[in-house]
Every structure is written in C-alpha cells, then in structure tokens.
Tab-separated table of C-alpha atoms in Angstrom:
chain	number	residue	atom	x	y	z
A	899	MET	CA	11.041	-3.383	43.326
A	900	ARG	CA	8.743	-6.126	42.140
A	901	THR	CA	6.319	-5.541	39.284
A	902	ALA	CA	2.970	-7.232	39.055
A	903	ARG	CA	3.008	-10.082	36.561
A	904	MET	CA	0.103	-10.506	34.161
A	905	THR	CA	-1.723	-13.795	34.196
A	906	ASP	CA	-1.510	-15.901	31.051
A	907	THR	CA	-5.111	-14.962	30.211
A	908	GLN	CA	-4.337	-11.242	30.545
A	909	GLU	CA	-1.215	-11.657	28.392
A	910	ASP	CA	-3.200	-13.514	25.744
A	911	GLN	CA	-5.832	-10.788	25.692
A	912	GLU	CA	-3.164	-8.077	25.568
A	913	ASN	CA	-1.303	-9.781	22.712
A	914	HIS	CA	-4.337	-10.365	20.532
A	915	VAL	CA	-6.027	-6.974	20.520
A	916	THR	CA	-3.870	-5.417	17.810
A	917	GLY	CA	-5.822	-5.350	14.609
A	918	ALA	CA	-4.330	-5.070	11.153
A	919	THR	CA	-5.307	-5.251	7.514
A	920	ILE	CA	-3.242	-7.707	5.499
A	921	TRP	CA	-3.953	-7.088	1.810
A	922	LEU	CA	-2.921	-9.867	-0.569
A	923	THR	CA	-2.787	-8.523	-4.116
A	924	GLY	CA	-1.929	-10.465	-7.255
A	925	LEU	CA	-3.304	-11.809	-10.499
A	926	PRO	CA	-6.388	-14.047	-10.709
A	927	SER	CA	-5.466	-17.608	-9.595
A	928	ALA	CA	-2.213	-16.392	-7.980
A	929	GLY	CA	-3.097	-18.124	-4.688
A	930	LYS	CA	-4.202	-15.101	-2.653
A	931	THR	CA	-7.370	-16.620	-1.192
A	932	THR	CA	-5.782	-20.015	-0.516
A	933	ILE	CA	-2.920	-18.393	1.417
A	934	ALA	CA	-5.344	-16.111	3.286
A	935	TYR	CA	-7.498	-19.008	4.494
A	936	GLU	CA	-4.417	-21.032	5.478
A	937	LEU	CA	-3.119	-18.121	7.555
A	938	ALA	CA	-6.584	-17.392	8.985
A	939	GLY	CA	-6.795	-20.939	10.337
A	940	ARG	CA	-3.415	-20.633	11.995
A	941	LEU	CA	-4.219	-17.236	13.516
A	942	ARG	CA	-7.568	-18.435	14.849
A	943	GLY	CA	-5.793	-21.407	16.375
A	944	GLU	CA	-3.559	-18.930	18.217
A	945	GLY	CA	-6.597	-17.090	19.569
A	946	HIS	CA	-6.694	-14.098	17.222
A	947	ARG	CA	-9.899	-12.533	15.951
A	948	VAL	CA	-9.744	-12.977	12.177
A	949	GLU	CA	-11.910	-12.137	9.183
A	950	VAL	CA	-11.242	-12.922	5.519
A	951	LEU	CA	-12.771	-10.410	3.116
A	952	ASP	CA	-12.893	-12.571	0.001
A	953	GLY	CA	-13.064	-10.482	-3.174
A	954	ASP	CA	-15.693	-12.690	-4.818
A	955	GLU	CA	-17.983	-12.576	-1.791
A	956	ILE	CA	-17.583	-8.806	-1.466
A	957	ARG	CA	-18.489	-8.338	-5.128
A	958	GLU	CA	-21.615	-10.410	-4.653
A	959	PHE	CA	-22.857	-8.620	-1.544
A	960	LEU	CA	-21.163	-5.284	-0.837
A	961	SER	CA	-20.357	-4.289	-4.405
A	962	ALA	CA	-23.263	-5.865	-6.294
A	963	GLY	CA	-23.994	-3.846	-9.405
A	964	LEU	CA	-20.417	-2.738	-9.983
A	965	GLY	CA	-18.789	-3.756	-13.231
A	966	PHE	CA	-15.127	-4.042	-14.134
A	967	THR	CA	-14.369	-0.573	-15.447
A	968	ARG	CA	-11.425	1.200	-13.864
A	969	GLU	CA	-13.832	3.392	-11.865
A	970	ASP	CA	-15.888	0.429	-10.643
A	971	ARG	CA	-12.774	-1.499	-9.658
A	972	HIS	CA	-11.521	1.546	-7.739
A	973	THR	CA	-14.884	1.886	-5.950
A	974	ASN	CA	-14.847	-1.811	-5.074
A	975	VAL	CA	-11.345	-1.582	-3.593
A	976	GLN	CA	-12.254	1.531	-1.575
A	977	ARG	CA	-15.340	-0.180	-0.136
A	978	ILE	CA	-13.300	-3.204	0.860
A	979	GLY	CA	-10.602	-0.955	2.311
A	980	PHE	CA	-13.168	0.916	4.403
A	981	VAL	CA	-14.615	-2.296	5.872
A	982	ALA	CA	-11.128	-3.736	6.453
A	983	GLU	CA	-9.973	-0.618	8.311
A	984	LEU	CA	-13.130	-0.572	10.408
A	985	LEU	CA	-12.625	-4.181	11.479
A	986	ALA	CA	-8.857	-3.798	11.988
A	987	SER	CA	-9.342	-0.696	14.136
A	988	ASN	CA	-11.460	-2.895	16.404
A	989	GLY	CA	-8.777	-5.509	16.981
A	990	VAL	CA	-9.449	-7.893	14.095
A	991	LYS	CA	-6.755	-9.335	11.827
A	992	VAL	CA	-8.361	-8.732	8.427
A	993	LEU	CA	-7.039	-10.786	5.515
A	994	VAL	CA	-7.991	-9.279	2.167
A	995	PRO	CA	-7.250	-11.522	-0.842
A	996	VAL	CA	-8.359	-9.040	-3.506
A	997	ILE	CA	-6.648	-8.330	-6.844
A	998	ALA	CA	-6.805	-4.515	-6.479
A	999	PRO	CA	-5.062	-4.048	-9.827
A	1000	TYR	CA	-4.342	-0.318	-9.659
A	1001	GLU	CA	-1.597	1.212	-7.560
A	1002	ASP	CA	-3.552	4.405	-6.876
A	1003	SER	CA	-6.477	2.391	-5.454
A	1004	ARG	CA	-4.199	0.419	-3.141
A	1005	GLU	CA	-2.403	3.601	-2.082
A	1006	ALA	CA	-5.720	5.253	-1.193
A	1007	VAL	CA	-6.512	2.305	1.095
A	1008	ARG	CA	-3.043	2.501	2.665
A	1009	LYS	CA	-3.498	6.259	3.286
A	1010	ARG	CA	-6.888	5.679	4.931
A	1011	HIS	CA	-5.293	3.165	7.308
A	1012	ARG	CA	-2.383	5.492	8.025
A	1013	SER	CA	-4.690	8.433	8.748
A	1014	GLU	CA	-6.679	6.276	11.195
A	1015	GLY	CA	-3.540	4.854	12.830
A	1016	THR	CA	-4.415	1.307	11.744
A	1017	ALA	CA	-1.753	-1.218	10.735
A	1018	TYR	CA	-1.693	-2.087	7.030
A	1019	VAL	CA	0.455	-4.758	5.380
A	1020	GLU	CA	0.672	-5.215	1.619
A	1021	VAL	CA	1.569	-8.641	0.284
A	1022	HIS	CA	2.211	-9.220	-3.402
A	1023	VAL	CA	1.420	-12.799	-4.355
A	1024	ALA	CA	3.704	-12.543	-7.374
A	1025	THR	CA	2.710	-15.653	-9.294
A	1026	PRO	CA	3.525	-15.275	-13.008
A	1027	VAL	CA	0.606	-15.068	-15.448
A	1028	ASP	CA	1.652	-18.313	-17.193
A	1029	VAL	CA	1.385	-20.208	-13.881
A	1030	CYS	CA	-1.927	-18.513	-13.042
A	1031	SER	CA	-3.352	-19.421	-16.453
A	1032	VAL	CA	-2.512	-23.086	-15.862
A	1033	ARG	CA	-4.113	-23.029	-12.406
A	1034	ASP	CA	-7.117	-21.095	-13.803
A	1035	VAL	CA	-9.190	-21.777	-10.681
A	1036	LYS	CA	-12.303	-20.004	-12.025
A	1037	GLY	CA	-11.794	-20.696	-15.729
A	1038	LEU	CA	-11.200	-17.007	-16.467
A	1039	TYR	CA	-8.063	-17.482	-18.534
A	1040	ALA	CA	-9.786	-20.104	-20.679
A	1041	LYS	CA	-12.779	-17.815	-21.196
A	1042	GLN	CA	-10.511	-14.915	-22.127
A	1043	ALA	CA	-8.562	-17.086	-24.579
A	1044	ALA	CA	-11.844	-18.217	-26.153
A	1045	GLY	CA	-12.973	-14.601	-26.532
A	1046	GLU	CA	-15.849	-15.046	-24.068
A	1047	ILE	CA	-14.627	-12.304	-21.713
A	1048	THR	CA	-12.400	-9.258	-21.910
A	1049	GLY	CA	-10.749	-7.140	-19.249
A	1050	LEU	CA	-8.884	-9.977	-17.511
A	1051	THR	CA	-6.387	-8.461	-15.122
A	1052	GLY	CA	-2.825	-9.091	-16.221
A	1053	VAL	CA	-3.849	-10.287	-19.681
A	1054	ASP	CA	-5.890	-7.641	-21.485
A	1055	ASP	CA	-6.383	-5.275	-18.549
A	1056	PRO	CA	-3.507	-3.702	-16.592
A	1057	TYR	CA	-2.108	-4.864	-13.288
A	1058	ASP	CA	0.207	-2.439	-11.492
A	1059	GLU	CA	2.651	-4.613	-9.585
A	1060	PRO	CA	3.390	-3.239	-6.127
A	1061	ARG	CA	6.750	-1.468	-6.153
A	1062	ASN	CA	7.479	-1.867	-2.440
A	1063	PRO	CA	5.244	-4.499	-0.880
A	1064	ASP	CA	5.910	-5.531	2.699
A	1065	LEU	CA	6.277	-9.095	1.415
A	1066	ARG	CA	6.506	-10.724	-2.008
A	1067	ILE	CA	5.384	-14.342	-2.203
A	1068	GLU	CA	6.184	-16.464	-5.248
A	1069	SER	CA	3.587	-19.137	-4.649
A	1070	GLN	CA	4.796	-21.276	-7.525
A	1071	ASN	CA	8.054	-21.912	-5.606
A	1072	GLN	CA	6.634	-22.953	-2.231
A	1073	THR	CA	3.699	-24.698	-0.611
A	1074	VAL	CA	0.631	-22.866	0.676
A	1075	GLN	CA	1.781	-23.661	4.218
A	1076	GLU	CA	5.231	-22.167	3.530
A	1077	SER	CA	3.656	-19.033	2.046
A	1078	ALA	CA	1.382	-18.622	5.078
A	1079	ALA	CA	4.332	-19.226	7.410
A	1080	ARG	CA	6.346	-16.455	5.722
A	1081	LEU	CA	3.441	-14.065	6.164
A	1082	HIS	CA	2.989	-15.162	9.784
A	1083	ALA	CA	6.704	-14.473	10.386
A	1084	LEU	CA	6.356	-10.983	8.898
A	1085	LEU	CA	3.370	-10.173	11.114
A	1086	THR	CA	5.341	-11.373	14.137
A	1087	GLU	CA	8.336	-9.263	13.108
A	1088	LYS	CA	6.086	-6.204	12.786
A	1089	GLY	CA	4.679	-6.769	16.271
A	1090	LEU	CA	1.193	-7.530	14.999
A	1091	LEU	CA	0.940	-10.992	16.584
C-alpha cells in the first residue's frame, strides 16, 4: 500500500511548528545573549519562527518599575516565563537569555510550561565569575568593585546554579558558534527542530 508523500513545503511547515522555550541562565556577562542571538540567526535561516526575549529589554518595557530585590527578580522572571510560554505554545522558538538567579523562580517557569504541555529547555551558561568580570560587557563588575552598586548576581547577591540543566555551556572554552551549535544539536536531539 502506498502512502501519500508530503511535499517539501508541507514537510517544512510540519517540522517548524513545534514551539519551545530555551532559557539561558548564567551570571552577568556569561555570554547568554550572544549565544541566543547566534542561535536565533541560525534557526531563522532554517525557517523557524524565533523570538529572543532579552532580559535588559524586558526590564525596560515589561518590568519597568521593578527593582532588584528577591521578590522583584522573581516577579520579573515569572513575567518573562509567561510571555515565553505564550509564544512557544504558538509555535515560536523562544530564546530567553535571562539571569534568573533563583532556582525556585526557574522551577516555577518550568512547571508552568509543563502544565501547559509546552517544551522547556534549561541551559546553564556556566562561565566562571572571574571570566565574566573580565568580559564585564555592561561595566557591572567594575561598578560593584568601586562600590557604586550592590546586589550583583554571583558577587554580592546569590546565584543558584542549576543542578540538572538540559545543557551546560562553558563559554570560556569554546567559540560562540560552537556554543550555539551544541544547543542546536540538543534541540535536534529533543525533536524540537
């Protein structure tokens, strides 16, 4: 018995409708956003619908008015998680390069995705604090060292490292392209691409 074969266009549409949230957590200047944008470009090139929910942009628009207390950080992460799940449940690959320093906040986002039946992948960009402080993309480590700011995640504010992330990337040991390729391979392995 012969089965009807999908056209290439139908196959492409079928393959690219699975949404997922890919949360990249790690210290400031770990490389989360750089890896996310590298992967986003590759995924778009393959025809996927992709959004990057950049933590800095979210803070400016969606979470304006929130500070950096534990409660405010938790609220910020939950807002981002809600938007990510909403997009992912509609077939978008959502890359979320957001510190999300507290395990309970990340777990709440994971549970929301699970309860909605939406794929969720946690990636720990595990760059050591000494490497991050040298990169110091936004000058935060220098400001903290000079006493201009307090509450810097991983320095004078806690960061709960993920115990069982789906992937751990040590960005100091590989290029951005290699990091993005490892994440791409994981998404393929999980049937999300």
